[in-house]
């Protein structure tokens, strides 16, 4: 479904991605793990068009995404929940969700809104509230709900557990698994490998811009290196 | 000092202040919208404003020399001139952004500001050049549209010309239309989203550059309309006329809370009314020691005091943000 091949991305002189290749098949949750500064965010930002790769290819179901502006890539079926959530603080919860459906004009928008509200009942309660006043967990729910309003084929999630209490993390990841069961393919970026590998089918480990390890979730959990580096053992 | 005079002229002065204030408000919208979206002060906006005034005067002078000015109903005339000025000023603003600001968007803050000042000088002299070739004139006078000079007598000491009422009504209509667009439409939501977070807005499918162009279009159009109303109200314009009202409108935008649309209206009104009162009352109250020419010092002193106590402006909001 989503295929990255030999991706090189630079920030000026900084060589942030040094030939990253990875693939996500339809229906999968694939985890992209790695320490801070490894290039995980850069990878998903390049997929969604916020950064341009210097070389390499990105294909969604065989169609190239490279060179398309970010606002066109959403149309192709890729939604991106950015690291740090980036909800629109000054818009209401409801308006944030409407922004997620910005490129749509079909009649199914109210149904999708209902679905988001049933996934996250808290958002329904707070629909008229200014989004900047939500708690961290609610903001993460809103960021995910907003992305779902684009009815993506592939959902890019960048560190959804960041800054959340363990209970909330648990809850968010259950929802992520649920979204996936309903047919959405997910590329899940996480520093928190333990939680991510619980829901993911496969995973990749990125270090300083290169993939150093790949395998099924159970392989990666078993892998001693991963245990040592990311599970704190 | 005659209390009766002071009280007697009060409504008249208030009315003058309000109409001046609405004019500032309309101009201030251009500053505030662009600032709201780009956090950038478009110093060329005073020339976008005066360009609208020139479009208006050229059309009216053209109609006059064609001998049709007297035969058209004033509403038609005014709408025609307003729409033409809004179109030209709006497109001018879009063009300026495209040519002089967009290439500098990644540059440090100061750089586009310098570019804006450059554009401002360039436009002043371009208008001057055009008018000196085309009419061999520096100052242009708006032809009088007779029905607009009809005065309505409110009391024996107070009367208002129709044009003052027209300025107020036109400004109110535009301010409310704009507020509606920004708060209630999909375009407005996109503008607010871009104002807050451009990369994330683009992730939603918003074409950020297009929204920025539309913002300049709307702000420029409001400026152009203000230009025509300025010409109709005060009559005389030249290529450098935009500077002072532009500066005051910018002040009004800051006073109201820059980036805030109702703030521009409130700021404009406060400034306009202060200025009108200073102009009429300073000399009366000080026994002639300070004349009307001190009005700006008085008005701006009060502004400084207000901003000391409310540095975000009268309606500047404080948004609680958690991360
Ligand atoms: N906007 C930027 N400008 C310059 N360097 C950046 C920028 N964003 C990220 N980097 C650098 O690129 C590398 C990868 O960053 P990032 O993709 O954010 O890592 P991760 O998401 O894995 O923590 C880091 O060395 C980081 O410092
Ligand atoms: Mg990151």
Coordinates of C-alpha atoms and ligand atoms in Angstrom, one line a residue:
Chain A
X1 CA 0.0 0.0 0.0
X2 CA 2.6 2.5 1.1
X3 CA 6.2 2.0 -0.1
X4 CA 9.2 4.1 0.7
X5 CA 12.4 3.3 -1.2
X6 CA 15.9 4.6 -0.5
X7 CA 14.7 8.0 0.9
X8 CA 17.3 10.7 1.5
X9 CA 16.2 13.9 3.2
X10 CA 18.4 16.8 4.2
X11 CA 17.8 19.9 6.5
X12 CA 20.4 22.1 4.9
X13 CA 23.6 20.3 5.6
X14 CA 22.1 17.8 8.0
X15 CA 21.6 14.4 6.4
X16 CA 18.5 13.4 8.3
X17 CA 17.4 10.3 6.3
X18 CA 20.1 8.2 4.8
X19 CA 18.3 5.9 2.4
X20 CA 15.2 4.8 4.3
X21 CA 13.2 2.0 2.8
X22 CA 10.0 0.6 4.3
X23 CA 6.7 -0.7 3.3
X24 CA 3.2 -0.9 4.9
X25 CA 0.7 -3.3 3.4
X26 CA -3.0 -2.7 3.4
X27 CA -4.6 -3.4 6.7
X28 CA -1.4 -3.4 8.7
X29 CA -0.2 -1.5 11.7
X30 CA 3.5 -0.9 11.2
X31 CA 5.6 0.6 14.0
X32 CA 8.5 2.9 13.3
X33 CA 10.6 2.9 16.4
X34 CA 13.8 4.6 17.4
X35 CA 15.4 7.1 19.8
X36 CA 14.9 10.9 19.8
X37 CA 16.4 12.5 16.7
X38 CA 16.5 9.2 14.7
X39 CA 14.5 10.7 11.8
X40 CA 11.0 9.2 12.5
X41 CA 9.1 12.4 12.3
X42 CA 11.1 13.4 9.2
X43 CA 10.1 10.1 7.6
X44 CA 6.3 10.7 8.1
X45 CA 6.6 14.4 7.3
X46 CA 8.2 13.5 4.0
X47 CA 5.4 11.1 3.2
X48 CA 2.8 13.7 3.9
X49 CA 4.6 16.3 1.8
X50 CA 5.9 18.7 4.6
X51 CA 9.4 17.9 3.5
X52 CA 10.8 17.1 0.0
X53 CA 13.2 14.2 -0.3
X54 CA 16.4 14.8 -2.2
X55 CA 16.2 11.4 -3.7
X56 CA 14.2 8.2 -3.3
X57 CA 10.6 7.3 -4.0
X58 CA 7.3 7.2 -2.1
X59 CA 4.4 5.3 -3.6
X60 CA 0.9 4.9 -2.4
X61 CA -0.7 2.0 -4.2
X62 CA 1.7 2.4 -7.0
X63 CA 1.3 6.2 -7.4
X64 CA 4.2 8.4 -6.6
X65 CA 3.6 11.0 -3.9
X66 CA 7.0 12.8 -4.3
X67 CA 6.7 16.3 -5.5
X68 CA 3.0 16.7 -4.6
X69 CA 2.2 19.6 -2.2
X70 CA 1.0 18.5 1.3
X71 CA -2.6 19.7 0.6
X72 CA -2.8 17.3 -2.4
X73 CA -1.4 14.3 -0.6
X74 CA -4.3 14.4 1.8
X75 CA -6.6 14.0 -1.2
X76 CA -4.7 10.8 -2.2
X77 CA -5.7 9.2 1.1
X78 CA -2.9 10.0 3.6
X79 CA -3.7 11.6 6.9
X80 CA -1.0 12.7 9.3
X81 CA -1.4 13.2 13.0
X82 CA 1.6 15.3 13.8
X83 CA 3.9 15.0 16.8
X84 CA 2.8 17.3 19.5
X85 CA -0.8 17.0 18.2
X86 CA -1.0 20.5 16.6
X87 CA -4.7 20.9 17.0
X88 CA -6.0 24.4 16.1
X89 CA -6.1 25.9 19.6
X90 CA -8.3 28.8 18.7
X91 CA -10.8 26.8 16.8
X92 CA -13.6 24.9 18.5
X93 CA -13.4 21.1 18.8
X94 CA -16.1 20.9 16.2
X95 CA -14.3 23.2 13.8
X96 CA -11.1 21.2 14.2
X97 CA -13.0 18.1 13.1
X98 CA -14.5 20.1 10.2
X99 CA -11.0 21.1 9.2
X100 CA -10.2 17.4 9.0
X101 CA -12.9 17.1 6.3
X102 CA -11.7 20.2 4.5
X103 CA -11.3 18.6 1.1
X104 CA -14.5 16.6 1.3
X105 CA -18.0 17.7 0.2
X106 CA -19.7 14.3 0.2
X107 CA -22.8 13.4 2.2
X108 CA -21.1 11.0 4.5
X109 CA -19.4 13.7 6.7
X110 CA -22.1 13.6 9.4
X111 CA -21.7 9.8 9.6
X112 CA -18.0 10.1 10.0
X113 CA -18.5 12.7 12.6
X114 CA -20.7 10.4 14.5
X115 CA -18.1 7.7 14.3
X116 CA -15.4 10.0 15.7
X117 CA -17.8 11.0 18.5
X118 CA -18.5 7.3 19.3
X119 CA -14.7 6.6 19.4
X120 CA -14.1 9.6 21.6
X121 CA -17.2 10.5 23.5
X122 CA -15.3 13.2 25.4
X123 CA -15.0 15.2 22.1
X124 CA -18.8 15.1 21.7
X125 CA -19.2 16.6 25.2
X126 CA -16.7 19.3 24.4
X127 CA -17.6 20.0 20.8
X128 CA -18.3 23.7 21.3
X129 CA -15.3 24.3 23.5
X130 CA -12.2 26.1 22.2
X131 CA -9.7 23.3 21.5
X132 CA -6.8 25.0 23.3
X133 CA -8.6 24.5 26.6
X134 CA -8.7 20.6 26.2
X135 CA -6.4 18.4 28.3
X136 CA -3.5 16.7 26.7
X137 CA -5.3 13.4 26.3
X138 CA -8.3 15.1 24.8
X139 CA -6.1 17.0 22.4
X140 CA -4.6 13.7 21.2
X141 CA -8.1 12.3 20.7
X142 CA -9.0 15.4 18.7
X143 CA -5.9 15.2 16.6
X144 CA -6.7 11.6 15.7
X145 CA -10.4 12.3 15.2
X146 CA -9.5 15.2 12.9
X147 CA -7.3 13.0 10.8
X148 CA -10.1 10.3 10.6
X149 CA -12.4 13.0 9.2
X150 CA -10.3 12.8 6.0
X151 CA -11.3 9.1 5.7
X152 CA -7.7 8.2 5.0
X153 CA -6.5 4.9 3.5
X154 CA -3.2 5.3 5.4
X155 CA -3.0 7.0 8.8
X156 CA 0.4 8.4 9.9
X157 CA 0.5 8.7 13.7
X158 CA 3.5 10.5 15.1
X159 CA 4.1 9.7 18.8
X160 CA 0.5 9.5 20.0
X161 CA 1.7 8.5 23.5
X162 CA 3.9 11.5 24.0
X163 CA 3.3 13.3 27.3
X164 CA 0.2 11.2 28.3
X165 CA -0.4 9.3 31.5
X166 CA -0.1 5.5 31.2
X167 CA -3.9 4.9 31.5
X168 CA -4.5 7.3 28.7
X169 CA -1.8 5.7 26.5
X170 CA -3.5 2.4 27.0
X171 CA -6.9 3.9 26.0
X172 CA -5.5 5.7 22.9
X173 CA -3.7 2.5 21.7
X174 CA -6.9 0.5 22.1
X175 CA -8.6 3.0 19.9
X176 CA -5.8 2.8 17.4
X177 CA -6.2 -0.9 17.2
X178 CA -9.9 -0.4 16.7
X179 CA -9.4 2.1 13.9
X180 CA -7.2 -0.4 12.2
X181 CA -9.7 -3.3 12.6
X182 CA -12.2 -1.1 10.7
X183 CA -9.9 -1.1 7.7
X184 CA -7.4 1.8 8.1
X185 CA -3.8 1.1 7.4
X186 CA -1.5 2.7 10.0
X187 CA 2.1 3.8 10.2
X188 CA 2.8 4.3 13.9
X189 CA 5.8 6.3 15.0
X190 CA 6.7 5.7 18.6
X191 CA 9.6 6.0 21.0
X192 CA 7.6 3.9 23.4
X193 CA 8.4 0.6 21.7
X194 CA 6.7 -1.6 24.3
X195 CA 3.3 -0.1 23.8
X196 CA 3.7 0.3 20.0
X197 CA 4.7 -3.4 19.5
X198 CA 1.6 -4.5 21.5
X199 CA -0.7 -3.2 18.7
X200 CA 1.6 -3.3 15.7
X201 CA 2.0 -6.3 13.3
X202 CA 5.5 -5.4 12.1
X203 CA 8.0 -2.8 12.9
X204 CA 11.2 -1.0 11.9
X205 CA 13.9 0.5 14.1
X206 CA 15.4 3.7 12.9
X207 CA 18.7 5.1 14.2
X208 CA 20.4 8.3 13.0
X209 CA 18.6 8.2 9.7
X210 CA 19.0 4.5 8.8
X211 CA 16.8 1.5 9.4
X212 CA 18.9 -0.8 11.6
X213 CA 16.3 -3.5 12.3
X214 CA 13.0 -4.8 10.8
X215 CA 10.7 -7.7 11.6
X216 CA 7.4 -8.8 13.0
X217 CA 6.3 -7.3 16.2
X218 CA 6.9 -10.6 18.1
X219 CA 10.4 -10.9 16.6
X220 CA 11.2 -7.3 17.6
X221 CA 9.9 -7.9 21.2
X222 CA 12.2 -10.9 21.4
X223 CA 15.2 -9.1 20.0
X224 CA 17.7 -8.5 22.7
X225 CA 19.0 -5.3 21.2
X226 CA 15.6 -3.8 21.2
X227 CA 15.0 -4.9 24.7
X228 CA 18.2 -3.4 25.8
X229 CA 17.9 -0.1 23.9
X230 CA 14.2 0.7 24.1
X231 CA 12.5 -1.4 26.8
X232 CA 15.0 -0.4 29.5
X233 CA 16.2 -3.9 30.3
Chain B
X1 CA -15.6 79.0 28.9
X2 CA -19.1 78.4 27.7
X3 CA -20.5 75.1 28.9
X4 CA -23.4 75.4 26.5
X5 CA -21.1 75.5 23.5
X6 CA -19.2 72.4 24.8
X7 CA -22.4 70.5 25.2
X8 CA -23.9 71.8 22.1
X9 CA -21.2 70.7 19.7
X10 CA -20.9 67.3 21.4
X11 CA -23.1 65.2 19.0
X12 CA -21.6 66.8 16.0
X13 CA -18.1 66.1 17.2
X14 CA -19.0 62.5 18.1
X15 CA -20.5 62.0 14.7
X16 CA -17.3 63.3 13.0
X17 CA -15.2 61.0 15.2
X18 CA -17.3 58.0 14.4
X19 CA -17.1 58.5 10.7
X20 CA -13.4 59.0 10.9
X21 CA -13.2 56.0 13.2
X22 CA -15.0 53.7 10.7
X23 CA -12.6 54.9 8.0
X24 CA -9.6 53.9 10.2
X25 CA -11.4 50.7 11.0
X26 CA -11.7 49.7 7.4
X27 CA -8.0 50.5 6.7
X28 CA -7.0 48.7 9.9
X29 CA -8.7 45.5 8.7
X30 CA -6.0 45.2 6.0
X31 CA -3.2 45.4 8.6
X32 CA -4.9 43.2 11.1
X33 CA -5.9 40.4 8.7
X34 CA -2.5 40.1 7.2
X35 CA -0.9 40.3 10.6
X36 CA -3.3 37.6 11.9
X37 CA -2.2 35.2 9.2
X38 CA 1.4 36.0 8.7
X39 CA 2.4 38.0 11.8
X40 CA 3.8 40.5 9.4
X41 CA 3.0 44.2 9.1
X42 CA 2.2 45.1 5.6
X43 CA 3.5 48.6 5.5
X44 CA 2.5 49.0 1.8
X45 CA -1.1 48.9 2.9
X46 CA -1.4 52.7 3.2
X47 CA -0.6 52.8 -0.6
X48 CA -3.1 50.0 -1.3
X49 CA -5.6 52.3 0.4
X50 CA -4.7 55.4 -1.5
X51 CA -4.6 53.5 -4.7
X52 CA -8.3 52.8 -4.1
X53 CA -8.9 56.5 -3.7
X54 CA -7.1 57.2 -7.0
X55 CA -9.2 54.5 -8.8
X56 CA -12.3 56.3 -7.5
X57 CA -11.2 59.8 -8.5
X58 CA -10.2 58.7 -11.9
X59 CA -13.6 57.0 -12.6
X60 CA -15.5 60.0 -11.2
X61 CA -13.4 62.4 -13.2
X62 CA -13.9 60.3 -16.3
X63 CA -17.6 60.2 -15.9
X64 CA -17.6 63.9 -15.3
X65 CA -15.8 64.7 -18.4
X66 CA -18.1 62.3 -20.3
X67 CA -20.9 64.4 -18.9
X68 CA -22.7 61.5 -17.3
X69 CA -21.8 62.1 -13.6
X70 CA -24.9 64.2 -12.9
X71 CA -27.2 61.8 -14.6
X72 CA -26.4 58.7 -12.6
X73 CA -28.1 58.0 -9.3
X74 CA -25.6 58.5 -6.4
X75 CA -26.1 54.9 -5.2
X76 CA -25.1 53.5 -8.5
X77 CA -22.1 55.8 -8.8
X78 CA -20.9 55.0 -5.3
X79 CA -21.3 51.2 -5.8
X80 CA -19.5 51.4 -9.1
X81 CA -16.6 53.3 -7.7
X82 CA -16.4 51.2 -4.5
X83 CA -16.4 47.9 -6.4
X84 CA -13.8 49.1 -8.9
X85 CA -11.6 50.4 -6.1
X86 CA -12.0 47.2 -4.1
X87 CA -11.1 45.1 -7.1
X88 CA -8.0 47.1 -8.0
X89 CA -6.7 47.5 -4.5
X90 CA -7.5 43.8 -3.7
X91 CA -5.6 42.6 -6.8
X92 CA -2.8 45.1 -6.1
X93 CA -2.4 43.6 -2.6
X94 CA -2.3 40.1 -4.0
X95 CA 0.3 41.1 -6.5
X96 CA 2.5 42.7 -3.9
X97 CA 2.4 39.6 -1.7
X98 CA 3.3 37.5 -4.6
X99 CA 6.2 39.6 -5.8
X100 CA 7.6 41.2 -2.7
X101 CA 6.7 39.0 0.3
X102 CA 6.2 35.4 -0.7
X103 CA 9.8 35.0 -1.9
X104 CA 10.9 36.2 1.5
X105 CA 8.7 34.1 3.6
X106 CA 11.5 32.0 5.0
X107 CA 13.7 35.0 5.6
X108 CA 14.1 36.7 9.1
X109 CA 11.2 38.9 10.1
X110 CA 12.9 42.2 9.4
X111 CA 13.5 41.4 5.7
X112 CA 9.9 41.4 4.4
X113 CA 9.3 44.5 6.5
X114 CA 12.0 46.3 4.6
X115 CA 10.5 45.0 1.4
X116 CA 7.1 46.3 2.4
X117 CA 8.6 49.8 3.1
X118 CA 10.2 49.6 -0.3
X119 CA 6.9 48.7 -2.0
X120 CA 5.3 51.6 -0.2
X121 CA 7.7 54.2 -1.6
X122 CA 7.6 52.5 -5.0
X123 CA 3.8 52.8 -5.2
X124 CA 3.7 56.4 -4.0
X125 CA 6.1 57.4 -6.7
X126 CA 4.4 55.2 -9.3
X127 CA 1.0 56.9 -8.6
X128 CA 2.8 60.2 -8.7
X129 CA 4.4 59.4 -12.0
X130 CA 1.2 58.2 -13.5
X131 CA -0.8 61.2 -12.4
X132 CA 1.8 63.7 -13.6
X133 CA 1.9 62.1 -17.0
X134 CA -1.8 61.5 -17.3
X135 CA -3.2 64.7 -15.7
X136 CA -0.2 66.7 -15.1
X137 CA -1.4 67.0 -11.5
X138 CA -0.2 66.2 -8.0
X139 CA -3.3 66.9 -6.0
X140 CA -6.6 65.6 -7.2
X141 CA -10.0 66.7 -6.1
X142 CA -13.0 64.3 -5.9
X143 CA -15.8 65.7 -8.0
X144 CA -18.8 66.5 -5.8
X145 CA -21.7 64.1 -6.1
X146 CA -24.4 66.6 -5.3
X147 CA -26.9 64.4 -3.5
X148 CA -24.2 63.3 -1.1
X149 CA -23.7 66.8 0.1
X150 CA -27.4 67.1 1.2
X151 CA -27.4 67.9 4.9
X152 CA -29.8 66.4 7.3
X153 CA -30.6 68.8 10.1
X154 CA -30.8 66.9 13.4
X155 CA -31.1 70.0 15.7
X156 CA -30.6 73.6 15.0
X157 CA -26.8 73.3 15.7
X158 CA -26.2 69.8 14.3
X159 CA -26.5 68.6 10.8
X160 CA -24.9 65.7 8.9
X161 CA -24.1 65.5 5.2
X162 CA -25.4 62.3 3.6
X163 CA -21.8 61.3 2.7
X164 CA -21.0 61.0 6.4
X165 CA -23.9 58.6 6.9
X166 CA -22.8 56.7 3.8
X167 CA -19.3 56.2 5.1
X168 CA -20.7 54.9 8.4
X169 CA -23.2 52.5 6.8
X170 CA -20.7 51.2 4.1
X171 CA -18.1 50.6 6.8
X172 CA -20.5 48.8 9.0
X173 CA -21.8 46.6 6.2
X174 CA -18.2 45.6 5.2
X175 CA -17.1 45.0 8.8
X176 CA -20.0 42.7 9.5
X177 CA -19.6 40.9 6.1
X178 CA -16.0 40.3 6.9
X179 CA -16.7 39.1 10.4
X180 CA -19.3 36.7 9.0
X181 CA -16.9 35.3 6.4
X182 CA -14.2 34.8 9.0
X183 CA -16.4 33.3 11.7
X184 CA -19.0 31.4 9.8
X185 CA -17.7 30.2 6.5
X186 CA -15.4 27.4 5.4
X187 CA -13.1 30.0 3.9
X188 CA -13.0 31.8 7.2
X189 CA -12.2 28.6 9.1
X190 CA -9.3 27.9 6.7
X191 CA -8.0 31.5 7.2
X192 CA -8.1 31.0 11.0
X193 CA -6.4 27.6 10.6
X194 CA -3.6 29.0 8.4
X195 CA -3.2 31.9 10.9
X196 CA -2.6 29.5 13.7
X197 CA -0.5 26.7 12.1
X198 CA 0.4 26.7 8.4
X199 CA 2.0 23.2 8.1
X200 CA -0.9 21.6 9.9
X201 CA -3.4 23.5 7.8
X202 CA -1.7 22.1 4.7
X203 CA -2.1 18.6 6.3
X204 CA -5.8 19.2 6.3
X205 CA -5.7 19.9 2.6
X206 CA -5.7 23.7 2.8
X207 CA -3.7 25.3 0.0
X208 CA -1.9 27.7 2.3
X209 CA -0.6 30.0 -0.4
X210 CA -4.1 30.4 -1.9
X211 CA -5.5 31.3 1.6
X212 CA -2.7 33.9 2.1
X213 CA -3.6 35.4 -1.3
X214 CA -7.2 35.5 -0.4
X215 CA -6.4 37.2 2.8
X216 CA -4.4 39.9 1.0
X217 CA -7.3 40.2 -1.5
X218 CA -9.9 40.8 1.2
X219 CA -7.6 43.2 3.2
X220 CA -6.7 45.1 0.1
X221 CA -10.3 45.4 -1.0
X222 CA -11.3 46.8 2.3
X223 CA -8.4 49.3 2.0
X224 CA -9.6 50.2 -1.5
X225 CA -13.1 50.8 -0.3
X226 CA -11.7 53.0 2.6
X227 CA -9.8 54.9 -0.1
X228 CA -13.0 55.8 -2.0
X229 CA -14.8 56.7 1.2
X230 CA -11.9 58.9 2.3
X231 CA -12.0 60.7 -1.1
X232 CA -15.7 61.2 -0.9
X233 CA -15.6 62.5 2.6
X234 CA -12.5 64.7 2.5
X235 CA -12.2 65.5 -1.2
X236 CA -8.5 66.1 -1.7
X237 CA -5.9 63.4 -2.3
X238 CA -2.3 63.1 -3.5
X239 CA 0.1 60.2 -3.9
X240 CA 1.4 60.7 -0.3
X241 CA -2.0 61.1 1.3
X242 CA -2.2 57.5 2.4
X243 CA 0.7 57.6 4.8
X244 CA -0.8 59.3 7.8
X245 CA -4.2 57.6 7.8
X246 CA -2.4 54.4 7.2
X247 CA -0.2 54.9 10.2
X248 CA -3.2 55.8 12.3
X249 CA -5.1 52.8 11.1
X250 CA -2.2 50.6 12.0
X251 CA -2.2 52.2 15.4
X252 CA -5.9 51.5 15.6
X253 CA -5.3 47.9 14.8
X254 CA -2.7 47.6 17.5
X255 CA -5.0 49.4 20.0
X256 CA -7.8 47.0 19.3
X257 CA -5.6 44.0 19.4
X258 CA -3.7 43.3 16.2
X259 CA -5.0 40.2 14.4
X260 CA -8.5 40.7 15.8
X261 CA -11.2 41.9 13.5
X262 CA -13.7 43.4 16.0
X263 CA -10.6 44.9 17.6
X264 CA -9.8 46.8 14.4
X265 CA -13.3 48.3 14.6
X266 CA -13.1 49.2 18.2
X267 CA -9.6 50.6 17.9
X268 CA -10.5 52.6 14.8
X269 CA -13.6 54.1 16.6
X270 CA -11.6 54.9 19.7
X271 CA -8.9 56.6 17.8
X272 CA -11.3 58.5 15.5
X273 CA -13.4 59.8 18.4
X274 CA -10.4 60.8 20.4
X275 CA -9.0 62.6 17.5
X276 CA -12.3 64.4 16.7
X277 CA -12.7 65.5 20.3
X278 CA -9.2 66.6 20.6
X279 CA -9.5 68.7 17.4
X280 CA -12.7 70.4 18.6
X281 CA -12.2 70.7 22.4
X282 CA -8.5 71.2 23.0
X283 CA -8.6 74.8 22.1
X284 CA -11.9 75.4 23.9
X285 CA -10.8 73.7 27.0
X286 CA -7.3 75.3 27.2
X287 CA -8.5 78.8 26.3
X288 CA -6.7 78.6 23.0
X289 CA -3.3 77.6 24.4
X290 CA -3.4 74.3 22.5
X291 CA -5.1 74.3 19.2
X292 CA -6.5 71.6 17.0
X293 CA -3.1 70.9 15.6
X294 CA -2.2 69.2 18.9
X295 CA -4.9 66.6 18.4
X296 CA -2.5 63.8 17.4
X297 CA -0.4 64.4 20.5
X298 CA -3.4 64.2 22.7
X299 CA -4.9 61.2 20.9
X300 CA -1.7 59.2 20.9
X301 CA -0.9 60.0 24.5
X302 CA -4.1 58.4 25.5
X303 CA -3.3 55.4 23.2
X304 CA 0.0 55.0 24.9
X305 CA -1.6 55.0 28.3
X306 CA -4.2 52.4 27.1
X307 CA -1.5 50.2 25.7
X308 CA 0.6 50.4 28.9
X309 CA -2.3 48.9 30.8
X310 CA -3.5 46.6 28.0
X311 CA -0.4 45.7 25.9
X312 CA -2.4 43.2 23.9
X313 CA -4.8 45.9 22.9
X314 CA -8.4 46.4 23.9
X315 CA -9.7 43.1 22.5
X316 CA -6.4 41.3 22.2
X317 CA -7.1 37.8 23.5
X318 CA -5.0 35.6 25.7
X319 CA -5.5 32.0 24.6
X320 CA -4.6 29.4 27.1
X321 CA -2.5 26.9 25.3
X322 CA -1.4 23.5 26.6
X323 CA 1.0 21.2 24.9
Ligands
LIG1 N1 13.4 21.6 10.9 C1 14.6 21.0 11.2 N2 15.7 21.7 10.9 C2 16.9 21.1 11.0 N3 17.1 19.9 11.5 C3 16.1 19.2 11.8 C4 14.7 19.7 11.7 N4 13.9 18.8 12.1 C5 14.6 17.7 12.5 N5 15.9 18.0 12.3 C6 17.0 17.0 12.6 O1 16.8 15.8 11.9 C7 17.0 14.7 12.7 C8 15.8 13.9 12.8 O2 14.8 14.5 13.5 P1 13.4 13.9 13.7 O3 12.9 13.4 12.4 O4 12.5 15.0 14.3 O5 13.6 12.8 14.7 P2 12.7 11.9 15.6 O6 11.3 12.2 15.2 O7 13.0 10.5 15.3 O8 12.9 12.3 17.0 C9 17.5 15.2 14.0 O9 18.9 15.3 14.1 C10 17.0 16.6 14.1 O10 17.8 17.5 14.9
LIG2 MG1 9.8 13.0 16.3

